[in-house]
Amino acid sequence: MLILFLSLINFTFAQNLTGEINIEERYFFEPGGYQNSNQLAHVIRIKPQYAKSWDNDRKSVDFKPYLLVSEPDQDKTHFDIREASYLANYDTWEIRVGVSKVFWGVSESQHIVDVINQTDLVENIDGEQKLGQPMIIPTLITSVGNFSAFILPYFRERTFAGLEGRLRPSVVIKTDDPIYINTNKAAHVDYAFRWSHSLNNWDLGLSYFKGTDREPFFTFDGTNFIPNYGQAEQLSLDTQYLWNDFIFKLELLSKNRPSYKGQYTALTTGLEYTLNDKLSLIYEYLYDDRSDLTTSILGWNNHSFVAFRLSMNDTASTEFLGGFYIENSDGDVNLFRLEGSRRLSDNFKAELQTNILIDANDNTILVQARQDSYAQMSLSYFW
Amino acid sequence: MLKHIFFLSLVSSLYAATEPAQRGLEIARQVEAKDNGWGDQQVQAKMILRSPNEKEVVRVIRTKSLEVTGDGDKALIVFDQPLDVKGTVFLTYAHKQNEDEQWLYLPALNRVKRISASNRSGPFMGSEFAYEDVGSQEVEQFTYQYLRDEKFDNTDCFVVERYPTQSSSGYKRQIVWVDKANTRLQKIEYYDLKDKLLKTLVFKKYQLYAGKFWRSLLWEMTNHQTQKSTNIEWDTFKLKVGLNANDFDQNALKRVK
């Protein structure tokens, strides 16, 4: 009886235990200019997951440890808890507790409004990958939208490439001992509020955040750049409207950084047009009114993003996503990105990606990464 | 006199035109009325994708649906297999008048993405089913034309033609076979926008739940233009498990594991 019971537990446990192992080979077309001449970079990612929901999926737990091992840039090697969260719904309200990830926004080219989680920059310069963030989020669900409060008791520092790593400025960013402007350092409790609502064809989100700035500024200690984390306050709007085959999108941000050059405004706006079930086209306009872009990753300030998404709709789910970031003032292409993926079998999936950095914007942290264009191939095994 | 005859023939031809439309609509309403009151349901399914020259491919999904009075139903589809898309959730609010609303939850990014209605005509997980074939089908989403009575698989059926009203549909028309005894869908023929026969769906293994609600446990879809086919094998349906609107909002997508 006990054995039966134990094997039953084991069975349900095993069912909820899944994961992915990923191997990535990245090839840089040129050697780097600053003691980072390696053209090949190897990465292994291990991503197990335990996830379970019960009570008609009104309660759930999610646990996702994450390990990245990198060669030759060993500074890129890191362990993270992407998720360790409990999520529960009680009809008109909901609570999320633990380490988790929150996404705000509607656009594709950049995510200026999405502030809760720190960017895991060594993963990819597209800023899509995020570090797990400890949080408590109570949400009130009403007929006029969701009202959420975010209590963020601990701060995560941004990851940067090391000495032997590529996609970095000529001076190495030393992450060991960052400077915090606030005396509570990483223990400063940040908070945010958000109202979001869907009205038929219209989605709206209004957010406020106050706390440690996710985007550091840099000071020079004679050898390295040192990340400085100040305090920031921001107000943002993200909205989209569906009209026939078009989705119109807008993200608007006003941010104040008292310890670094004060207030600035940024926006992303554009549209996505779905031609048919396979192909959609994206245009986005990216604006930022800062004259000093040294804290911005790619520094889009007056740029256009022109992209396509192609889904072959085959059983292998073959997909392509390609986009150009174009400087509006002179029409120059600054960055071209192409991604493709295809399932090889029930357990294997292959992905291709290339980032061609032609001319990053002046004063950005990646302006000196002109020689760091690359193509990469990765293979994932799922269990 | 001649004027009268002309008037009469005009009336009768008008009558002839409206009568099949009326009858078709009535049959569609009967199908819906017979299934009224199921409330909510939950079911697991296996999809088997077959292609003439390729290996068989299997997909595993779970669906939850909520009956909405006065508007279209709400439905949520969770992808369990293939493993690389595990945890992806697709949410639809069907509407009687407006275009359906759709969202996709991407677990890797914790992002709920709004999807334009144009994808309704696209293949569902690479299968021969389009998203619009697996979604809730409301009476108001079609106009009708009764065609004839006919036997299908030794069962007496009404044969009704229906025309999609939502512009996002990938079909010009469909022909539906409904059995007279229990008013259940038996077969659907799908015609593409060029009015060529594209696919046939046959509903098999009907089972009765709660003494009132018929559910087909085997859907066989054949594509005549590509010779590919997809079967959906439904597991045991669970009706009235107590789901409500909160189980079908955007927050719910993040909780389903």
XYZ file of C-alpha atoms in Angstrom:
640
model
C 0.000 0.000 0.000
C 2.757 2.385 1.008
C 4.729 1.461 -2.077
C 1.707 2.119 -4.244
C 1.218 5.474 -2.552
C 4.865 6.403 -2.962
C 4.955 5.395 -6.593
C 1.809 7.469 -7.154
C 3.520 10.511 -5.632
C 6.589 9.783 -7.664
C 4.491 9.545 -10.814
C 2.718 12.869 -10.319
C 6.000 14.508 -9.331
C 7.749 13.211 -12.414
C 4.914 14.443 -14.601
C 5.429 18.000 -13.375
C 9.180 17.841 -13.674
C 10.393 18.996 -17.071
C 13.307 20.898 -18.420
C 15.683 21.906 -21.145
C 19.381 21.591 -21.853
C 20.673 23.989 -24.439
C 24.017 24.141 -26.229
C 24.927 27.319 -28.067
C 27.857 27.996 -30.396
C 28.425 31.642 -31.265
C 30.812 32.738 -33.990
C 32.031 36.339 -34.203
C 32.998 37.384 -37.720
C 35.981 39.399 -36.479
C 38.313 39.179 -33.474
C 37.479 41.607 -30.669
C 39.685 44.654 -30.234
C 40.222 44.630 -26.478
C 41.899 41.456 -25.140
C 38.827 39.542 -26.296
C 40.081 38.222 -29.603
C 38.287 34.871 -29.377
C 35.893 34.364 -32.219
C 34.132 31.315 -30.860
C 32.030 31.347 -27.710
C 30.421 28.282 -26.162
C 27.477 28.213 -23.800
C 25.576 25.440 -22.054
C 22.302 26.204 -20.292
C 20.531 23.876 -17.884
C 16.923 24.782 -17.129
C 14.948 22.260 -15.078
C 11.393 23.158 -14.068
C 8.926 21.936 -11.534
C 5.447 23.363 -12.080
C 2.127 22.316 -10.683
C -1.351 23.782 -10.438
C -4.403 22.612 -8.506
C -7.894 23.717 -7.416
C -8.928 24.165 -11.091
C -5.638 25.971 -11.756
C -6.460 28.676 -9.254
C -3.334 27.871 -7.237
C 0.045 27.106 -8.727
C 3.710 26.744 -7.904
C 6.590 27.186 -10.292
C 10.276 26.464 -9.666
C 12.902 27.167 -12.319
C 16.579 27.119 -11.357
C 18.894 28.171 -14.145
C 22.544 27.555 -14.861
C 24.621 29.043 -17.669
C 28.194 27.871 -18.207
C 30.271 29.927 -20.624
C 33.663 29.614 -22.332
C 35.924 31.522 -22.841
C 34.158 34.379 -21.029
C 33.862 32.750 -17.614
C 32.393 35.945 -16.144
C 29.280 35.107 -18.133
C 28.825 31.846 -16.208
C 26.012 32.331 -13.714
C 23.370 30.598 -11.679
C 19.953 32.110 -11.161
C 16.562 31.231 -9.749
C 14.305 32.348 -12.577
C 11.134 31.284 -10.740
C 10.320 30.088 -7.242
C 6.818 31.382 -6.879
C 3.363 30.669 -5.557
C 0.381 32.141 -7.346
C -3.143 31.991 -5.950
C -6.492 33.332 -7.095
C -9.423 33.982 -4.769
C -12.100 35.120 -7.240
C -11.785 38.902 -6.987
C -8.179 39.031 -5.912
C -4.943 37.276 -6.570
C -1.518 37.045 -4.971
C 1.925 36.132 -6.279
C 4.733 35.525 -3.794
C 8.334 34.520 -4.443
C 10.949 34.925 -7.137
C 9.260 35.503 -10.448
C 9.089 37.466 -13.674
C 6.650 40.167 -14.732
C 6.289 41.534 -18.246
C 4.810 44.939 -19.039
C 4.453 46.207 -22.562
C 3.232 45.644 -26.083
C 6.124 46.432 -28.442
C 8.659 44.124 -30.110
C 11.760 46.250 -30.795
C 12.579 47.235 -27.214
C 10.865 47.137 -23.819
C 11.218 50.549 -22.183
C 8.233 50.160 -19.853
C 9.131 46.686 -18.571
C 10.944 47.523 -15.348
C 10.272 44.922 -12.649
C 12.972 42.387 -13.585
C 16.619 43.147 -14.220
C 17.951 42.447 -17.719
C 20.261 39.442 -17.990
C 22.423 41.239 -20.544
C 25.072 38.542 -20.994
C 22.317 36.316 -22.368
C 21.516 38.527 -25.297
C 21.806 42.190 -26.189
C 18.124 42.180 -27.193
C 17.334 42.563 -23.476
C 14.606 39.902 -23.633
C 16.191 37.689 -20.970
C 15.539 38.674 -17.358
C 16.821 37.689 -13.934
C 14.428 36.341 -11.300
C 13.118 39.053 -8.970
C 11.834 38.501 -5.417
C 8.332 39.990 -5.212
C 4.969 40.108 -3.518
C 2.132 41.160 -5.818
C -1.430 41.453 -4.562
C -3.895 42.103 -7.411
C -7.484 43.240 -7.171
C -9.594 42.040 -10.105
C -12.528 44.345 -10.878
C -14.860 45.083 -13.782
C -12.818 48.216 -14.490
C -9.515 46.381 -14.682
C -6.777 44.847 -12.561
C -5.098 46.859 -9.811
C -1.719 45.470 -8.735
C 0.785 46.518 -6.101
C 4.375 45.297 -6.386
C 6.613 44.999 -3.371
C 10.166 44.209 -4.425
C 12.329 43.517 -1.367
C 15.654 42.829 -3.070
C 17.506 44.258 -6.060
C 19.279 42.312 -8.794
C 22.358 43.740 -10.523
C 22.634 43.751 -14.297
C 25.000 41.172 -15.822
C 27.840 42.320 -18.112
C 30.426 40.543 -20.234
C 33.871 40.076 -18.675
C 37.420 40.701 -19.934
C 37.393 37.832 -22.413
C 33.804 38.443 -23.374
C 32.522 40.155 -26.482
C 29.773 42.750 -26.802
C 31.296 45.104 -24.261
C 32.951 48.524 -24.281
C 36.765 48.807 -24.597
C 36.941 49.167 -20.833
C 35.675 46.192 -18.850
C 32.600 46.728 -16.668
C 33.538 45.401 -13.244
C 30.464 43.878 -11.638
C 32.017 42.608 -8.372
C 31.565 45.730 -6.337
C 28.955 48.110 -7.740
C 28.180 51.460 -6.130
C 24.748 52.027 -4.637
C 23.561 55.574 -4.095
C 21.062 54.499 -1.442
C 22.508 53.317 1.884
C 20.258 50.245 1.935
C 22.018 49.079 -1.245
C 20.437 45.948 -2.757
C 18.148 45.583 0.251
C 16.266 48.765 -0.650
C 12.583 47.868 -0.972
C 11.265 49.001 -4.343
C 7.609 49.219 -5.143
C 5.260 49.730 -8.073
C 1.585 50.022 -8.925
C -0.169 49.041 -12.079
C -3.647 49.325 -13.503
C -4.399 47.278 -16.599
C -7.602 46.750 -18.485
C -8.920 45.149 -21.680
C -11.869 46.766 -23.418
C -12.764 44.660 -26.455
C -10.186 45.798 -29.001
C -8.305 48.049 -26.641
C -5.718 47.062 -23.999
C -4.414 49.620 -21.522
C -1.749 49.587 -18.805
C -0.732 52.461 -16.546
C 2.218 51.900 -14.214
C 4.246 53.676 -11.561
C 7.593 52.505 -10.197
C 9.835 53.869 -7.441
C 13.073 52.235 -6.428
C 16.561 51.208 -7.461
C 17.211 52.026 -11.113
C 17.567 48.857 -13.194
C 19.770 50.796 -15.604
C 23.132 51.685 -14.003
C 25.360 54.615 -14.935
C 29.127 54.156 -14.941
C 32.088 55.688 -13.196
C 35.710 55.024 -14.155
C 38.097 53.828 -11.432
C 41.214 54.154 -13.562
C 41.017 50.574 -14.877
C 37.374 49.583 -15.115
C 33.881 50.945 -15.425
C 31.937 50.551 -12.174
C 28.147 50.250 -12.347
C 26.358 52.815 -10.174
C 22.811 52.079 -9.109
C 20.815 55.188 -8.221
C 17.201 55.648 -7.334
C 14.562 56.223 -9.993
C 10.914 57.039 -10.282
C 8.924 56.383 -13.414
C 5.461 56.672 -14.860
C 4.507 54.704 -17.944
C 1.695 53.860 -20.302
C 1.425 50.836 -22.575
C -1.533 50.410 -24.853
C -2.599 48.657 -28.022
C -5.612 48.837 -30.270
C -6.774 46.139 -32.679
C -8.354 47.180 -35.936
C -8.930 44.511 -38.582
C -5.510 43.027 -39.381
C -3.647 45.833 -37.607
C -2.461 46.153 -34.023
C -1.476 49.720 -33.129
C 0.953 49.938 -30.223
C 2.271 52.631 -27.915
C 4.654 52.572 -24.955
C 5.369 55.850 -23.226
C 7.843 56.401 -20.397
C 8.727 59.335 -18.209
C 11.561 58.577 -15.821
C 13.354 60.660 -13.249
C 16.854 59.793 -11.996
C 17.875 62.411 -9.403
C 21.401 60.987 -9.108
C 22.030 60.930 -12.857
C 20.939 63.763 -15.148
C 17.327 63.916 -13.978
C 14.252 63.397 -16.069
C 13.862 61.896 -19.536
C 11.087 60.736 -21.829
C 11.083 57.768 -24.173
C 8.537 56.099 -26.384
C 8.006 53.188 -28.730
C 5.067 53.335 -31.069
C 4.056 51.542 -34.221
C 1.963 48.820 -35.696
C 1.882 45.166 -36.549
C 0.106 44.128 -39.715
C -0.907 40.509 -40.205
C -1.042 39.747 -43.928
C -2.179 36.167 -43.511
C -1.750 33.250 -41.123
C 1.950 33.058 -42.032
C 3.364 36.535 -42.397
C 3.188 39.685 -40.334
C 5.043 42.970 -40.716
C 6.100 45.268 -37.909
C 7.014 48.923 -37.914
C 8.012 50.717 -34.724
C 9.335 54.198 -34.060
C 11.789 54.443 -31.137
C 12.398 57.741 -29.418
C 14.412 58.872 -26.394
C 15.030 62.534 -25.545
C 18.328 62.004 -23.687
C 21.417 63.556 -25.231
C 23.628 61.271 -23.109
C 22.879 57.630 -23.887
C 25.768 56.017 -22.000
C 23.408 54.065 -19.749
C 21.288 52.728 -22.605
C 22.222 49.321 -24.046
C 21.735 50.081 -27.710
C 20.740 53.717 -27.442
C 17.765 53.917 -29.773
C 16.757 57.573 -29.674
C 15.375 58.430 -33.101
C 15.192 55.095 -34.855
C 12.858 52.942 -36.881
C 12.405 49.214 -36.453
C 11.254 47.413 -39.575
C 10.654 43.698 -39.155
C 8.826 40.628 -40.323
C 7.662 37.453 -38.637
C 7.196 34.375 -40.782
C 5.585 31.210 -39.388
C 5.613 28.317 -41.801
C 2.777 26.631 -39.872
C 4.333 23.236 -40.497
C 4.530 20.420 -37.959
C 8.130 21.497 -37.182
C 6.888 25.016 -36.297
C 9.511 26.611 -38.515
C 9.701 30.319 -37.741
C 11.719 33.346 -38.797
C 11.940 36.785 -37.273
C 14.031 39.460 -38.897
C 14.399 43.145 -38.180
C 16.372 46.257 -39.052
C 17.061 49.103 -36.638
C 17.443 52.212 -38.778
C 18.711 55.633 -37.746
C 16.102 58.115 -38.894
C 18.427 61.093 -39.261
C 20.543 59.513 -42.007
C 18.742 56.306 -42.939
C 21.690 54.105 -41.851
C 21.015 50.585 -40.645
C 22.529 50.268 -37.130
C 21.617 46.689 -36.393
C 20.183 43.767 -38.284
C 18.837 40.776 -36.418
C 17.575 37.496 -37.809
C 16.273 34.538 -35.821
C 15.029 31.201 -37.033
C 13.853 28.108 -35.220
C 12.662 24.641 -36.083
C 11.607 21.578 -34.083
C 13.659 18.530 -35.032
C 11.713 15.929 -33.061
C 9.531 15.666 -29.963
C 12.604 16.388 -27.828
C 14.930 18.495 -29.971
C 14.746 22.001 -31.312
C 17.311 24.007 -33.302
C 17.688 27.768 -33.414
C 19.754 30.140 -35.533
C 20.420 33.749 -34.759
C 22.520 36.535 -36.154
C 23.143 40.055 -34.909
C 24.919 42.342 -37.323
C 26.049 45.468 -35.473
C 26.821 47.962 -38.139
C 26.993 51.192 -36.220
C 25.670 51.492 -32.691
C 24.605 54.920 -31.576
C 27.324 57.235 -30.247
C 27.789 57.294 -26.482
C 26.012 53.987 -25.856
C 27.749 51.250 -23.888
C 27.885 49.150 -27.039
C 29.274 51.805 -29.354
C 32.653 50.088 -29.218
C 31.200 46.685 -30.110
C 31.291 47.339 -33.846
C 33.514 44.318 -34.391
C 31.143 42.038 -32.490
C 28.673 40.969 -35.147
C 27.938 37.280 -34.816
C 25.954 34.283 -35.926
C 25.009 31.476 -33.594
C 23.433 28.079 -33.645
C 21.826 26.382 -30.710
C 20.332 23.031 -29.996
C 17.877 22.319 -27.185
C 16.907 19.034 -25.660
C 13.601 18.922 -23.772
C 12.477 16.298 -21.309
C -53.920 39.754 -64.565
C -50.461 39.457 -66.015
C -49.279 41.871 -63.354
C -50.768 39.598 -60.685
C -49.051 36.523 -62.053
C -45.735 38.394 -62.121
C -46.285 39.509 -58.525
C -47.163 35.978 -57.402
C -44.129 34.454 -59.031
C -41.954 37.151 -57.451
C -43.399 36.373 -54.022
C -42.995 32.644 -54.448
C -39.431 32.959 -55.665
C -38.678 35.212 -52.707
C -40.333 32.664 -50.451
C -38.340 29.895 -52.038
C -35.196 31.893 -51.399
C -35.918 32.712 -47.781
C -37.381 29.357 -46.851
C -34.133 27.286 -47.074
C -32.292 30.100 -45.284
C -34.891 30.085 -42.516
C -34.830 26.302 -42.287
C -31.036 26.193 -42.200
C -30.973 28.750 -39.395
C -33.609 26.794 -37.466
C -31.550 23.602 -37.660
C -28.461 25.479 -36.444
C -30.490 26.919 -33.573
C -31.757 23.443 -32.674
C -28.192 22.120 -32.542
C -27.303 24.938 -30.167
C -30.491 24.626 -28.071
C -29.947 20.897 -27.574
C -26.554 21.601 -26.042
C -27.686 24.523 -23.886
C -26.799 24.455 -20.208
C -23.528 22.500 -20.161
C -22.040 25.316 -18.089
C -18.349 24.531 -18.155
C -16.161 21.643 -19.203
C -12.631 20.363 -19.085
C -11.007 17.729 -21.272
C -7.651 16.392 -22.383
C -6.919 15.447 -25.956
C -4.366 13.814 -28.162
C -3.864 14.999 -31.710
C -2.336 12.667 -34.225
C -0.937 14.348 -37.329
C -0.457 12.167 -40.401
C 1.212 13.048 -43.637
C 1.698 10.769 -46.681
C 5.497 10.784 -46.573
C 6.247 11.668 -42.989
C 6.274 10.066 -39.602
C 3.204 10.388 -37.438
C 3.377 13.310 -34.996
C 1.550 13.488 -31.667
C 0.361 16.590 -29.800
C -1.165 16.641 -26.322
C -3.457 19.452 -25.208
C -5.925 20.288 -22.441
C -8.924 22.515 -22.932
C -11.326 24.301 -20.624
C -14.502 25.978 -21.844
C -17.109 28.224 -20.295
C -20.632 28.662 -21.628
C -21.513 32.359 -21.817
C -25.177 33.276 -22.114
C -25.854 36.174 -24.472
C -22.417 36.031 -26.133
C -19.915 33.518 -27.474
C -18.194 30.981 -25.238
C -14.763 31.339 -23.652
C -12.112 28.683 -24.183
C -8.583 28.030 -23.046
C -6.190 25.555 -24.638
C -3.046 24.438 -22.805
C -0.210 22.867 -24.827
C 1.434 19.903 -23.062
C 3.304 18.352 -25.990
C 5.534 18.897 -27.927
C 7.706 19.755 -24.948
C 9.277 22.888 -26.446
C 5.887 24.623 -26.359
C 4.753 23.107 -23.065
C 2.966 25.665 -20.913
C 1.884 27.808 -23.849
C -1.778 28.750 -23.404
C -4.235 29.997 -26.006
C -7.310 31.938 -24.859
C -10.335 32.813 -27.014
C -13.479 34.794 -26.384
C -15.869 33.910 -29.185
C -18.338 36.647 -30.088
C -21.706 36.500 -31.800
C -21.368 39.836 -33.612
C -17.776 41.126 -33.405
C -14.578 39.306 -34.308
C -13.325 36.841 -31.672
C -10.705 38.025 -29.164
C -7.522 35.938 -28.788
C -4.485 35.886 -26.540
C -1.386 33.690 -26.382
C 0.608 33.176 -23.190
C 4.331 32.602 -23.750
C 5.767 31.006 -20.595
C 9.434 31.737 -21.414
C 8.754 35.480 -21.329
C 5.819 35.421 -18.872
C 4.112 37.465 -21.561
C 0.466 37.482 -22.586
C 0.312 38.499 -26.228
C -2.777 39.785 -27.965
C -3.304 38.111 -31.328
C -5.113 39.602 -34.277
C -8.143 37.696 -35.535
C -6.448 37.003 -38.866
C -4.710 33.995 -37.365
C -8.061 32.162 -36.957
C -7.677 30.695 -40.416
C -4.161 29.404 -39.673
C -3.322 25.812 -38.726
C -3.665 24.864 -35.089
C -0.272 23.473 -33.921
C 0.674 22.540 -37.449
C -2.332 20.237 -37.787
C -5.084 20.081 -40.405
C -7.400 21.866 -37.972
C -7.507 25.647 -38.239
C -7.867 27.669 -35.050
C -11.430 28.482 -36.136
C -12.251 24.739 -36.402
C -11.324 24.013 -32.783
C -12.858 27.203 -31.350
C -16.409 27.732 -30.215
C -18.828 28.086 -33.121
C -21.759 30.395 -32.540
C -24.979 30.335 -34.593
C -24.507 34.039 -35.413
C -21.082 33.432 -36.971
C -22.734 32.006 -40.108
C -25.659 32.517 -42.448
C -27.450 29.342 -43.549
C -29.066 27.513 -46.395
C -30.903 24.224 -45.921
C -29.947 21.913 -48.807
C -31.583 18.501 -48.460
C -32.217 15.428 -46.347
C -29.663 12.676 -46.780
C -28.348 9.551 -45.130
C -24.801 9.742 -43.808
C -23.284 6.594 -42.357
C -26.779 5.016 -42.270
C -28.148 7.915 -40.221
C -30.883 10.262 -41.419
C -29.440 13.746 -41.632
C -30.278 17.318 -42.519
C -27.728 18.814 -44.864
C -27.165 22.531 -44.328
C -24.802 24.909 -46.013
C -23.330 27.738 -43.924
C -21.373 30.867 -44.820
C -18.975 32.492 -42.301
C -19.784 36.101 -41.419
C -16.422 36.961 -39.790
C -14.040 38.299 -42.441
C -11.107 36.490 -40.779
C -12.503 33.083 -41.748
C -10.486 31.019 -44.206
C -13.600 29.434 -45.727
C -16.094 30.487 -48.341
C -18.621 27.953 -47.101
C -19.112 24.738 -45.166
C -21.614 21.931 -45.622
C -22.820 20.376 -42.402
C -24.551 17.036 -41.815
C -26.765 16.999 -38.690
C -28.511 13.802 -37.588
C -32.278 14.095 -37.224
C -32.648 11.916 -34.142
C -30.253 13.773 -31.824
C -29.339 16.942 -33.786
C -25.605 16.320 -33.517
C -22.973 17.342 -36.065
C -21.911 14.265 -38.055
C -19.751 15.718 -40.772
C -18.474 19.074 -42.051
C -17.087 19.777 -45.502
C -14.903 22.876 -45.703
C -14.576 24.875 -48.933
C -11.653 27.283 -49.276
C -11.999 30.911 -50.386
C -11.759 29.785 -54.029
C -14.726 27.496 -53.304
C -12.698 24.319 -53.767
C -13.316 21.400 -51.394
C -10.494 21.632 -48.857
C -11.214 19.361 -45.893
C -13.719 16.964 -44.400
C -14.283 16.536 -40.697
C -16.154 13.488 -39.404
C -17.385 13.263 -35.812
C -17.281 9.751 -34.354
C -17.772 7.929 -31.059
C -20.534 10.109 -29.640
C -21.010 9.749 -25.930
C -23.801 11.099 -23.742
C -22.927 13.126 -20.642
C -25.332 13.999 -17.792
C -28.125 12.412 -19.826
C -28.278 15.419 -22.136
C -24.990 16.506 -23.695
C -23.503 14.613 -26.628
C -19.738 14.815 -27.114
C -17.872 13.249 -30.011
C -14.706 11.595 -28.745
C -13.047 11.229 -32.132
C -12.695 13.962 -34.729
C -11.208 12.883 -38.053
C -10.072 15.688 -40.328
C -8.842 14.954 -43.845
C -7.307 17.528 -46.122
C -8.191 16.643 -49.730
C -5.704 19.056 -51.263
C -2.615 17.835 -49.363
C -3.732 14.279 -48.421
C -2.713 15.014 -44.829
C -4.984 14.173 -41.937
C -5.343 14.869 -38.234
C -7.325 12.961 -35.653
C -8.280 14.442 -32.306
C -8.903 11.802 -29.665
C -10.748 13.402 -26.764
C -10.402 11.930 -23.311
C -13.326 11.799 -20.853
C -15.117 15.156 -20.755
C -15.659 16.632 -17.305
C -18.758 18.811 -17.304
C -19.792 21.356 -14.642
C -16.526 21.259 -12.713
C -17.335 24.726 -11.347
C -15.267 27.023 -13.564
C -16.157 30.710 -13.720
C -15.094 33.846 -15.644
C -11.987 34.271 -13.453
C -10.642 31.010 -14.830
C -10.701 32.548 -18.308
C -9.092 35.957 -17.855
C -5.542 36.968 -18.766
C -4.321 36.340 -15.200
C -5.522 32.746 -15.383
C -3.118 32.032 -18.249
C -0.176 32.439 -15.875
C -1.563 29.976 -13.343
C -2.303 27.004 -15.568
C 0.557 24.521 -15.229
